[in-house]
mmCIF file of C-alpha atoms and ligand atoms in Angstrom:
data_model
loop_
_atom_site.group_PDB
_atom_site.id
_atom_site.type_symbol
_atom_site.label_atom_id
_atom_site.label_comp_id
_atom_site.label_asym_id
_atom_site.label_seq_id
_atom_site.Cartn_x
_atom_site.Cartn_y
_atom_site.Cartn_z
ATOM 1 C CA MET A 20 17.914 -13.360 42.788
ATOM 2 C CA THR A 21 16.588 -15.053 45.921
ATOM 3 C CA ASP A 22 16.980 -18.798 45.901
ATOM 4 C CA ILE A 23 13.404 -20.027 45.981
ATOM 5 C CA THR A 24 14.558 -23.625 46.124
ATOM 6 C CA MET A 25 15.612 -23.109 49.745
ATOM 7 C CA HIS A 26 12.740 -25.199 51.059
ATOM 8 C CA SER A 27 14.152 -25.203 54.573
ATOM 9 C CA GLU A 28 12.956 -21.600 54.690
ATOM 10 C CA LEU A 29 9.319 -22.524 54.015
ATOM 11 C CA ARG A 30 7.014 -21.351 56.762
ATOM 12 C CA SER A 31 4.372 -23.817 57.888
ATOM 13 C CA LEU A 32 0.875 -22.847 56.838
ATOM 14 C CA GLY A 33 -1.407 -23.503 59.766
ATOM 15 C CA SER A 34 -4.872 -24.659 58.736
ATOM 16 C CA THR A 35 -5.565 -22.479 55.678
ATOM 17 C CA MET A 36 -3.774 -21.507 52.477
ATOM 18 C CA LYS A 37 -4.158 -19.256 49.474
ATOM 19 C CA ALA A 38 -4.986 -20.748 46.075
ATOM 20 C CA VAL A 39 -5.908 -19.425 42.626
ATOM 21 C CA ARG A 40 -9.184 -21.064 41.633
ATOM 22 C CA PHE A 41 -11.075 -21.102 38.358
ATOM 23 C CA HIS A 42 -14.787 -20.463 38.997
ATOM 24 C CA GLY A 43 -16.008 -20.526 35.403
ATOM 25 C CA CYS A 44 -15.334 -18.627 32.174
ATOM 26 C CA GLY A 45 -13.313 -15.464 32.835
ATOM 27 C CA ASN A 46 -13.540 -15.924 36.615
ATOM 28 C CA LEU A 47 -10.274 -16.531 38.461
ATOM 29 C CA ARG A 48 -9.988 -15.704 42.167
ATOM 30 C CA LEU A 49 -7.498 -15.924 45.006
ATOM 31 C CA ASP A 50 -9.352 -18.049 47.580
ATOM 32 C CA GLU A 51 -8.640 -19.082 51.140
ATOM 33 C CA LEU A 52 -8.914 -22.881 51.408
ATOM 34 C CA ALA A 53 -8.218 -25.509 54.046
ATOM 35 C CA VAL A 54 -4.715 -26.969 53.744
ATOM 36 C CA PRO A 55 -5.357 -30.438 52.275
ATOM 37 C CA ASP A 56 -4.229 -33.535 54.187
ATOM 38 C CA PRO A 57 -2.767 -36.401 52.173
ATOM 39 C CA GLN A 58 -4.609 -39.738 51.998
ATOM 40 C CA PRO A 59 -2.453 -42.835 52.704
ATOM 41 C CA ASN A 60 -1.429 -43.011 48.980
ATOM 42 C CA GLU A 61 -0.810 -39.269 48.642
ATOM 43 C CA VAL A 62 1.787 -36.650 49.462
ATOM 44 C CA ARG A 63 1.330 -32.984 50.266
ATOM 45 C CA VAL A 64 3.531 -30.768 48.114
ATOM 46 C CA ARG A 65 4.463 -27.129 48.617
ATOM 47 C CA PRO A 66 4.720 -25.820 45.028
ATOM 48 C CA LEU A 67 7.757 -23.551 44.528
ATOM 49 C CA ALA A 68 7.168 -22.732 40.874
ATOM 50 C CA ALA A 69 4.224 -23.417 38.572
ATOM 51 C CA GLY A 70 4.073 -22.581 34.884
ATOM 52 C CA VAL A 71 1.182 -20.577 33.424
ATOM 53 C CA CYS A 72 0.550 -22.274 30.111
ATOM 54 C CA GLY A 73 -1.557 -21.798 27.004
ATOM 55 C CA THR A 74 -3.943 -24.413 28.377
ATOM 56 C CA ASP A 75 -4.580 -22.251 31.471
ATOM 57 C CA ALA A 76 -5.431 -19.315 29.207
ATOM 58 C CA HIS A 77 -7.761 -21.559 27.166
ATOM 59 C CA ILE A 78 -9.457 -22.714 30.398
ATOM 60 C CA LEU A 79 -9.964 -19.137 31.541
ATOM 61 C CA ARG A 80 -11.537 -18.204 28.192
ATOM 62 C CA GLY A 81 -13.847 -21.242 28.352
ATOM 63 C CA GLU A 82 -12.124 -22.914 25.382
ATOM 64 C CA PHE A 83 -10.878 -25.950 27.279
ATOM 65 C CA PRO A 84 -13.042 -28.086 29.584
ATOM 66 C CA ALA A 85 -12.136 -27.797 33.273
ATOM 67 C CA THR A 86 -14.085 -28.592 36.439
ATOM 68 C CA PRO A 87 -14.810 -25.434 38.466
ATOM 69 C CA PRO A 88 -14.176 -24.557 41.177
ATOM 70 C CA VAL A 89 -10.664 -25.909 40.726
ATOM 71 C CA VAL A 90 -7.159 -24.739 41.584
ATOM 72 C CA LEU A 91 -5.299 -24.378 38.280
ATOM 73 C CA GLY A 92 -1.595 -25.146 37.718
ATOM 74 C CA HIS A 93 -0.448 -28.392 36.041
ATOM 75 C CA GLU A 94 3.266 -27.573 35.535
ATOM 76 C CA VAL A 95 4.570 -27.879 39.053
ATOM 77 C CA ALA A 96 7.875 -28.206 40.885
ATOM 78 C CA GLY A 97 7.885 -28.210 44.666
ATOM 79 C CA VAL A 98 8.883 -29.797 47.922
ATOM 80 C CA VAL A 99 7.284 -32.773 49.626
ATOM 81 C CA GLU A 100 5.919 -31.643 52.982
ATOM 82 C CA ALA A 101 3.928 -34.657 54.244
ATOM 83 C CA VAL A 102 3.943 -38.289 53.089
ATOM 84 C CA GLY A 103 0.970 -40.707 53.309
ATOM 85 C CA THR A 104 1.602 -43.995 55.109
ATOM 86 C CA GLU A 105 1.420 -46.125 51.930
ATOM 87 C CA VAL A 106 3.721 -43.967 49.773
ATOM 88 C CA LYS A 107 7.119 -45.464 48.993
ATOM 89 C CA GLY A 108 10.293 -43.778 47.794
ATOM 90 C CA LEU A 109 9.435 -40.215 48.800
ATOM 91 C CA ALA A 110 10.426 -38.295 51.915
ATOM 92 C CA GLU A 111 9.711 -34.933 53.457
ATOM 93 C CA GLY A 112 11.965 -32.299 51.885
ATOM 94 C CA ASP A 113 12.347 -34.047 48.492
ATOM 95 C CA LEU A 114 12.404 -31.683 45.529
ATOM 96 C CA ILE A 115 9.865 -33.070 43.066
ATOM 97 C CA THR A 116 7.839 -32.484 39.938
ATOM 98 C CA VAL A 117 4.293 -33.683 39.239
ATOM 99 C CA GLN A 118 3.079 -35.587 36.171
ATOM 100 C CA PRO A 119 -0.442 -34.147 36.185
ATOM 101 C CA ASN A 120 -2.454 -36.558 34.020
ATOM 102 C CA THR A 121 -4.423 -39.521 35.352
ATOM 103 C CA TYR A 122 -6.408 -42.125 33.396
ATOM 104 C CA CYS A 123 -9.412 -44.401 33.988
ATOM 105 C CA GLY A 124 -7.437 -47.639 33.506
ATOM 106 C CA VAL A 125 -10.378 -49.624 32.108
ATOM 107 C CA CYS A 126 -11.255 -48.149 28.679
ATOM 108 C CA ARG A 127 -9.974 -49.787 25.481
ATOM 109 C CA TYR A 128 -7.168 -47.224 25.106
ATOM 110 C CA CYS A 129 -5.952 -47.670 28.686
ATOM 111 C CA ARG A 130 -6.070 -51.433 28.142
ATOM 112 C CA MET A 131 -3.970 -51.153 24.985
ATOM 113 C CA GLY A 132 -1.173 -49.166 26.687
ATOM 114 C CA ARG A 133 -2.319 -45.868 25.152
ATOM 115 C CA GLU A 134 -3.567 -44.199 28.331
ATOM 116 C CA HIS A 135 -3.027 -40.678 27.030
ATOM 117 C CA LEU A 136 -5.863 -41.286 24.548
ATOM 118 C CA CYS A 137 -8.232 -42.208 27.401
ATOM 119 C CA PRO A 138 -11.537 -40.326 27.033
ATOM 120 C CA ASP A 139 -11.671 -40.041 30.845
ATOM 121 C CA LEU A 140 -8.356 -38.246 31.171
ATOM 122 C CA ARG A 141 -8.311 -36.142 34.344
ATOM 123 C CA ALA A 142 -5.526 -33.768 35.247
ATOM 124 C CA TYR A 143 -4.324 -32.008 38.365
ATOM 125 C CA GLY A 144 -4.693 -28.308 37.725
ATOM 126 C CA VAL A 145 -7.569 -28.832 35.255
ATOM 127 C CA HIS A 146 -10.100 -31.226 36.805
ATOM 128 C CA MET A 147 -8.505 -31.681 40.242
ATOM 129 C CA ASN A 148 -6.795 -29.069 42.403
ATOM 130 C CA GLY A 149 -3.363 -28.139 41.042
ATOM 131 C CA GLY A 150 -0.279 -26.142 41.870
ATOM 132 C CA PHE A 151 -1.342 -22.477 41.872
ATOM 133 C CA ALA A 152 -1.611 -22.854 45.654
ATOM 134 C CA GLN A 153 0.550 -22.824 48.733
ATOM 135 C CA ALA A 154 -0.036 -26.586 49.010
ATOM 136 C CA MET A 155 -1.516 -29.446 46.951
ATOM 137 C CA VAL A 156 -2.013 -33.172 47.442
ATOM 138 C CA VAL A 157 -1.300 -35.751 44.732
ATOM 139 C CA PRO A 158 -0.848 -39.535 44.695
ATOM 140 C CA GLY A 159 2.766 -40.618 45.203
ATOM 141 C CA ARG A 160 2.692 -42.378 41.814
ATOM 142 C CA VAL A 161 2.498 -39.085 39.864
ATOM 143 C CA VAL A 162 5.443 -37.557 41.750
ATOM 144 C CA TYR A 163 8.970 -37.620 40.314
ATOM 145 C CA ARG A 164 12.071 -36.742 42.319
ATOM 146 C CA LEU A 165 14.378 -34.089 40.869
ATOM 147 C CA PRO A 166 18.126 -33.705 41.147
ATOM 148 C CA SER A 167 18.564 -31.861 44.452
ATOM 149 C CA GLY A 168 19.534 -28.210 44.149
ATOM 150 C CA MET A 169 17.743 -27.821 40.809
ATOM 151 C CA ASP A 170 16.101 -24.425 40.293
ATOM 152 C CA ALA A 171 12.333 -24.953 40.621
ATOM 153 C CA ARG A 172 11.686 -22.347 37.923
ATOM 154 C CA LEU A 173 13.408 -24.655 35.431
ATOM 155 C CA ALA A 174 12.223 -27.893 37.036
ATOM 156 C CA CYS A 175 8.516 -27.100 36.563
ATOM 157 C CA LEU A 176 9.257 -27.179 32.822
ATOM 158 C CA ALA A 177 9.571 -30.981 33.118
ATOM 159 C CA GLU A 178 5.860 -31.156 32.240
ATOM 160 C CA PRO A 179 5.974 -29.323 28.891
ATOM 161 C CA LEU A 180 9.329 -31.021 28.212
ATOM 162 C CA ALA A 181 7.682 -34.431 28.711
ATOM 163 C CA CYS A 182 5.135 -33.459 26.038
ATOM 164 C CA CYS A 183 8.016 -32.535 23.702
ATOM 165 C CA VAL A 184 9.727 -35.876 24.398
ATOM 166 C CA HIS A 185 6.533 -37.628 23.257
ATOM 167 C CA GLY A 186 6.568 -35.461 20.125
ATOM 168 C CA MET A 187 10.146 -36.574 19.451
ATOM 169 C CA ASP A 188 9.149 -40.214 20.000
ATOM 170 C CA ARG A 189 6.442 -39.736 17.358
ATOM 171 C CA LEU A 190 8.747 -37.884 14.952
ATOM 172 C CA ALA A 191 11.736 -40.269 15.238
ATOM 173 C CA VAL A 192 14.303 -37.883 13.714
ATOM 174 C CA ARG A 193 17.084 -39.704 11.853
ATOM 175 C CA SER A 194 20.698 -38.645 12.341
ATOM 176 C CA GLY A 195 21.883 -36.156 9.769
ATOM 177 C CA SER A 196 18.402 -35.348 8.438
ATOM 178 C CA THR A 197 17.019 -31.834 7.926
ATOM 179 C CA VAL A 198 14.515 -30.341 10.384
ATOM 180 C CA LEU A 199 12.312 -27.242 10.215
ATOM 181 C CA VAL A 200 10.807 -25.986 13.487
ATOM 182 C CA ILE A 201 7.989 -23.465 12.983
ATOM 183 C CA GLY A 202 7.713 -21.252 16.082
ATOM 184 C CA ALA A 203 10.378 -20.514 18.709
ATOM 185 C CA GLY A 204 8.303 -20.154 21.857
ATOM 186 C CA LEU A 205 9.109 -22.462 24.764
ATOM 187 C CA ILE A 206 7.883 -25.549 22.893
ATOM 188 C CA GLY A 207 9.674 -24.711 19.637
ATOM 189 C CA LEU A 208 12.886 -24.076 21.571
ATOM 190 C CA MET A 209 12.640 -27.342 23.482
ATOM 191 C CA LEU A 210 11.929 -29.305 20.289
ATOM 192 C CA THR A 211 14.856 -27.565 18.568
ATOM 193 C CA ARG A 212 17.168 -28.622 21.394
ATOM 194 C CA LEU A 213 15.803 -32.185 21.382
ATOM 195 C CA ALA A 214 16.260 -32.416 17.595
ATOM 196 C CA ARG A 215 19.865 -31.291 18.055
ATOM 197 C CA LEU A 216 20.411 -33.868 20.829
ATOM 198 C CA ALA A 217 18.837 -36.506 18.553
ATOM 199 C CA GLY A 218 21.522 -35.928 15.903
ATOM 200 C CA ALA A 219 19.653 -33.837 13.346
ATOM 201 C CA GLY A 220 21.782 -32.377 10.539
ATOM 202 C CA LEU A 221 20.504 -28.962 9.486
ATOM 203 C CA ILE A 222 17.953 -27.357 11.823
ATOM 204 C CA VAL A 223 16.130 -24.196 10.721
ATOM 205 C CA ALA A 224 13.828 -22.248 13.048
ATOM 206 C CA SER A 225 11.056 -20.071 11.618
ATOM 207 C CA GLU A 226 9.930 -17.331 14.004
ATOM 208 C CA PRO A 227 8.646 -13.764 13.497
ATOM 209 C CA GLN A 228 10.053 -12.300 16.781
ATOM 210 C CA GLU A 229 13.684 -11.265 16.533
ATOM 211 C CA LEU A 230 14.498 -11.963 20.208
ATOM 212 C CA ARG A 231 13.122 -15.465 19.934
ATOM 213 C CA ARG A 232 15.091 -16.114 16.735
ATOM 214 C CA ALA A 233 18.280 -15.283 18.646
ATOM 215 C CA VAL A 234 17.365 -17.749 21.413
ATOM 216 C CA ALA A 235 16.568 -20.447 18.809
ATOM 217 C CA LEU A 236 20.184 -20.244 17.648
ATOM 218 C CA GLU A 237 21.319 -20.753 21.261
ATOM 219 C CA PHE A 238 19.076 -23.808 21.517
ATOM 220 C CA GLY A 239 20.730 -25.459 18.536
ATOM 221 C CA ALA A 240 19.162 -24.085 15.359
ATOM 222 C CA ASP A 241 21.691 -23.516 12.551
ATOM 223 C CA ARG A 242 19.575 -20.759 11.091
ATOM 224 C CA ALA A 243 16.628 -18.722 12.273
ATOM 225 C CA VAL A 244 14.428 -17.045 9.676
ATOM 226 C CA ASP A 245 11.557 -14.565 9.809
ATOM 227 C CA PRO A 246 8.514 -16.115 8.075
ATOM 228 C CA ASN A 247 7.027 -12.660 7.439
ATOM 229 C CA GLN A 248 10.091 -11.678 5.448
ATOM 230 C CA GLU A 249 11.023 -14.933 3.819
ATOM 231 C CA GLY A 250 7.906 -17.114 3.786
ATOM 232 C CA THR A 251 8.978 -20.665 3.101
ATOM 233 C CA LYS A 252 11.490 -19.649 0.427
ATOM 234 C CA GLU A 253 14.477 -18.945 2.646
ATOM 235 C CA PRO A 254 14.199 -22.140 4.696
ATOM 236 C CA LEU A 255 13.738 -24.135 1.485
ATOM 237 C CA ALA A 256 16.855 -22.539 0.014
ATOM 238 C CA ALA A 257 18.776 -23.922 2.994
ATOM 239 C CA THR A 258 17.924 -27.415 1.688
ATOM 240 C CA GLN A 259 18.709 -26.572 -1.964
ATOM 241 C CA GLY A 260 14.989 -26.551 -2.598
ATOM 242 C CA GLN A 261 14.545 -30.164 -1.469
ATOM 243 C CA GLY A 262 12.472 -29.349 1.593
ATOM 244 C CA PHE A 263 12.865 -30.748 5.093
ATOM 245 C CA ASP A 264 12.787 -34.391 6.126
ATOM 246 C CA PHE A 265 11.064 -33.455 9.389
ATOM 247 C CA VAL A 266 8.808 -30.444 9.920
ATOM 248 C CA ILE A 267 7.434 -29.447 13.320
ATOM 249 C CA ASP A 268 4.500 -27.051 13.674
ATOM 250 C CA ALA A 269 5.124 -25.697 17.168
ATOM 251 C CA VAL A 270 2.612 -22.861 16.682
ATOM 252 C CA GLY A 271 -0.707 -24.493 15.859
ATOM 253 C CA SER A 272 -2.688 -22.616 13.195
ATOM 254 C CA ALA A 273 -4.066 -23.252 9.732
ATOM 255 C CA ALA A 274 -1.337 -21.040 8.238
ATOM 256 C CA THR A 275 1.582 -22.770 9.969
ATOM 257 C CA PHE A 276 0.157 -26.205 9.121
ATOM 258 C CA GLU A 277 0.000 -25.206 5.446
ATOM 259 C CA GLN A 278 3.572 -23.863 5.690
ATOM 260 C CA ALA A 279 4.664 -27.175 7.178
ATOM 261 C CA ILE A 280 3.217 -29.112 4.219
ATOM 262 C CA ASP A 281 4.825 -26.675 1.739
ATOM 263 C CA ALA A 282 8.239 -26.999 3.381
ATOM 264 C CA ALA A 283 8.218 -30.806 3.573
ATOM 265 C CA ALA A 284 10.623 -32.877 1.459
ATOM 266 C CA ARG A 285 9.465 -35.982 -0.377
ATOM 267 C CA GLY A 286 8.918 -38.692 2.202
ATOM 268 C CA ALA A 287 8.879 -36.173 5.057
ATOM 269 C CA THR A 288 7.218 -36.489 8.430
ATOM 270 C CA ILE A 289 5.220 -33.532 9.747
ATOM 271 C CA LEU A 290 4.493 -33.187 13.454
ATOM 272 C CA VAL A 291 1.426 -31.185 14.508
ATOM 273 C CA PHE A 292 2.409 -30.121 18.025
ATOM 274 C CA GLY A 293 1.028 -26.607 18.521
ATOM 275 C CA VAL A 294 -2.633 -26.444 19.514
ATOM 276 C CA ALA A 295 -4.705 -24.835 16.757
ATOM 277 C CA PRO A 296 -8.071 -23.244 17.587
ATOM 278 C CA MET A 297 -10.622 -26.071 17.453
ATOM 279 C CA PRO A 298 -12.679 -24.674 14.507
ATOM 280 C CA ALA A 299 -9.638 -23.805 12.330
ATOM 281 C CA THR A 300 -9.447 -25.625 8.998
ATOM 282 C CA ALA A 301 -6.453 -25.757 6.662
ATOM 283 C CA SER A 302 -6.229 -26.179 2.923
ATOM 284 C CA VAL A 303 -4.099 -29.160 1.910
ATOM 285 C CA ARG A 304 -4.036 -31.095 -1.357
ATOM 286 C CA PRO A 305 -4.483 -34.815 -0.653
ATOM 287 C CA TYR A 306 -2.447 -35.385 -3.844
ATOM 288 C CA ASP A 307 0.546 -33.802 -2.074
ATOM 289 C CA ILE A 308 0.328 -36.251 0.778
ATOM 290 C CA TYR A 309 -0.004 -39.107 -1.693
ATOM 291 C CA ALA A 310 2.592 -38.176 -4.280
ATOM 292 C CA ARG A 311 5.222 -36.883 -1.868
ATOM 293 C CA GLU A 312 4.436 -39.705 0.555
ATOM 294 C CA LEU A 313 4.062 -37.396 3.544
ATOM 295 C CA ALA A 314 3.310 -38.593 7.047
ATOM 296 C CA VAL A 315 1.305 -36.193 9.206
ATOM 297 C CA LEU A 316 1.409 -36.984 12.932
ATOM 298 C CA GLY A 317 -0.236 -35.464 15.976
ATOM 299 C CA SER A 318 1.338 -35.378 19.412
ATOM 300 C CA PHE A 319 -0.849 -35.222 22.510
ATOM 301 C CA ILE A 320 0.498 -34.858 26.075
ATOM 302 C CA ASN A 321 3.096 -37.051 27.714
ATOM 303 C CA PRO A 322 2.630 -40.845 27.860
ATOM 304 C CA TYR A 323 5.568 -42.492 29.683
ATOM 305 C CA THR A 324 7.829 -39.518 29.036
ATOM 306 C CA HIS A 325 7.942 -37.600 32.344
ATOM 307 C CA GLU A 326 10.710 -39.837 33.728
ATOM 308 C CA ARG A 327 12.880 -39.159 30.672
ATOM 309 C CA ALA A 328 12.050 -35.449 30.778
ATOM 310 C CA VAL A 329 13.359 -35.246 34.349
ATOM 311 C CA HIS A 330 16.635 -36.812 33.216
ATOM 312 C CA LEU A 331 16.854 -34.488 30.217
ATOM 313 C CA LEU A 332 16.271 -31.289 32.222
ATOM 314 C CA PRO A 333 19.972 -30.614 32.935
ATOM 315 C CA GLN A 334 20.886 -31.049 29.234
ATOM 316 C CA MET A 335 18.286 -28.666 27.873
ATOM 317 C CA GLY A 336 20.049 -25.340 28.421
ATOM 318 C CA LEU A 337 16.861 -23.977 30.015
ATOM 319 C CA GLU A 338 18.842 -21.427 32.045
ATOM 320 C CA LYS A 339 19.117 -19.473 28.759
ATOM 321 C CA LEU A 340 15.330 -18.958 28.736
ATOM 322 C CA ARG A 341 13.799 -15.693 29.720
ATOM 323 C CA ILE A 342 11.368 -16.701 32.484
ATOM 324 C CA GLU A 343 9.036 -14.111 34.016
ATOM 325 C CA THR A 344 7.900 -14.922 37.558
ATOM 326 C CA TYR A 345 5.068 -13.493 39.664
ATOM 327 C CA PRO A 346 4.076 -14.049 43.314
ATOM 328 C CA LEU A 347 0.850 -16.039 43.692
ATOM 329 C CA GLY A 348 -1.146 -12.918 44.626
ATOM 330 C CA GLU A 349 -0.206 -11.321 41.276
ATOM 331 C CA PHE A 350 -1.795 -14.122 39.264
ATOM 332 C CA ARG A 351 -3.792 -11.645 37.158
ATOM 333 C CA LYS A 352 -0.618 -9.979 35.914
ATOM 334 C CA ALA A 353 0.879 -13.401 35.216
ATOM 335 C CA PHE A 354 -2.123 -14.450 33.108
ATOM 336 C CA GLU A 355 -2.048 -11.130 31.253
ATOM 337 C CA ALA A 356 1.652 -11.622 30.502
ATOM 338 C CA GLN A 357 1.049 -15.173 29.297
ATOM 339 C CA MET A 358 -1.787 -14.095 26.997
ATOM 340 C CA ALA A 359 0.138 -11.087 25.665
ATOM 341 C CA GLY A 360 2.813 -13.485 24.352
ATOM 342 C CA GLY A 361 5.710 -11.083 24.873
ATOM 343 C CA ALA A 362 9.405 -11.801 24.721
ATOM 344 C CA ALA A 363 9.462 -14.121 27.758
ATOM 345 C CA ALA A 364 9.632 -17.802 26.854
ATOM 346 C CA LYS A 365 7.673 -18.689 29.973
ATOM 347 C CA VAL A 366 5.504 -17.072 32.648
ATOM 348 C CA GLU A 367 5.412 -18.722 36.075
ATOM 349 C CA LEU A 368 3.807 -18.243 39.460
ATOM 350 C CA LEU A 369 5.827 -18.623 42.655
ATOM 351 C CA PRO A 370 3.145 -19.960 45.011
ATOM 352 C CA GLN A 371 5.093 -19.481 48.247
ATOM 353 C CA LEU A 372 5.404 -15.744 47.602
ATOM 354 C CA MET A 373 2.458 -13.369 48.001
HETATM 355 ZN ZN1 LIG B 160 0.823 -26.832 30.113
HETATM 356 ZN ZN1 LIG B 161 -9.126 -44.964 30.045
#
């Protein structure tokens, strides 16, 4: 495979570049745009790899608010090409990743240190031009340097990994406890690995696709079960019927949320990580939450976790993932592959390739 991290090979762009822009529901186009120049506080980045994520698919279907016309791509690894005069600690040629979310700084949440709950959250690749382009500009403060030589295809996963690190902060897994992870897509796999690194005892993965179950074992699950065959019975048997101390819904649906409640031990903590369709409602008995003293937690994006995600990248075993890559010009195929939800754990665009 060609080494796409060889940034010395990057050809300079001239005055225009190609970018994949969202123009409204169902309307994604490859546009020719002016190459952006960094402001004094900004850097220009040449994205090498950019993940296509569920959020991008939601944006395209009009299910997630974005600001058209906007270049999508919020999971980005690339090379710094130009540095604004006020930016410190970054130099041309640095391999970097971008933390895409920015906050207003003056609302009550921002002023209580909970910026990720800011109602004026704005993200590169959603509201401001992102990484599905031959170049992007971002403020130096959202840029994180990567270990040099790191494969950009793995490095752009720092963004979803940072979200998983926040989930683990919320969950606070205790050493030796039992963990059920529902879903073994990229997020389920990352959370499985993080639970293992956090000292979990028994980890069971629940996943209908056989290929993904095999990968879950490589990421640290002790067992991987098929929910269509076993329901919650098999995973529960693994805990002698006690249920799990920590349950993660890495799918996001009414059915998996109900499964998570069913599989929880007394005193368990349940993490709602997967993004359910907004109108979905689940059936839960409040008595269950009361009598079994369950804690149900949400986890939203990545407050103060991108730095730690960058340091965790080398320990995650991400090279075991099946990653499908497409040149920028084949963005339609990439989106189709992402939405089809096949065997690949991740679909990415390589913006420097056409
Ligand atoms: Zn994403
Ligand atoms: Zn705010």
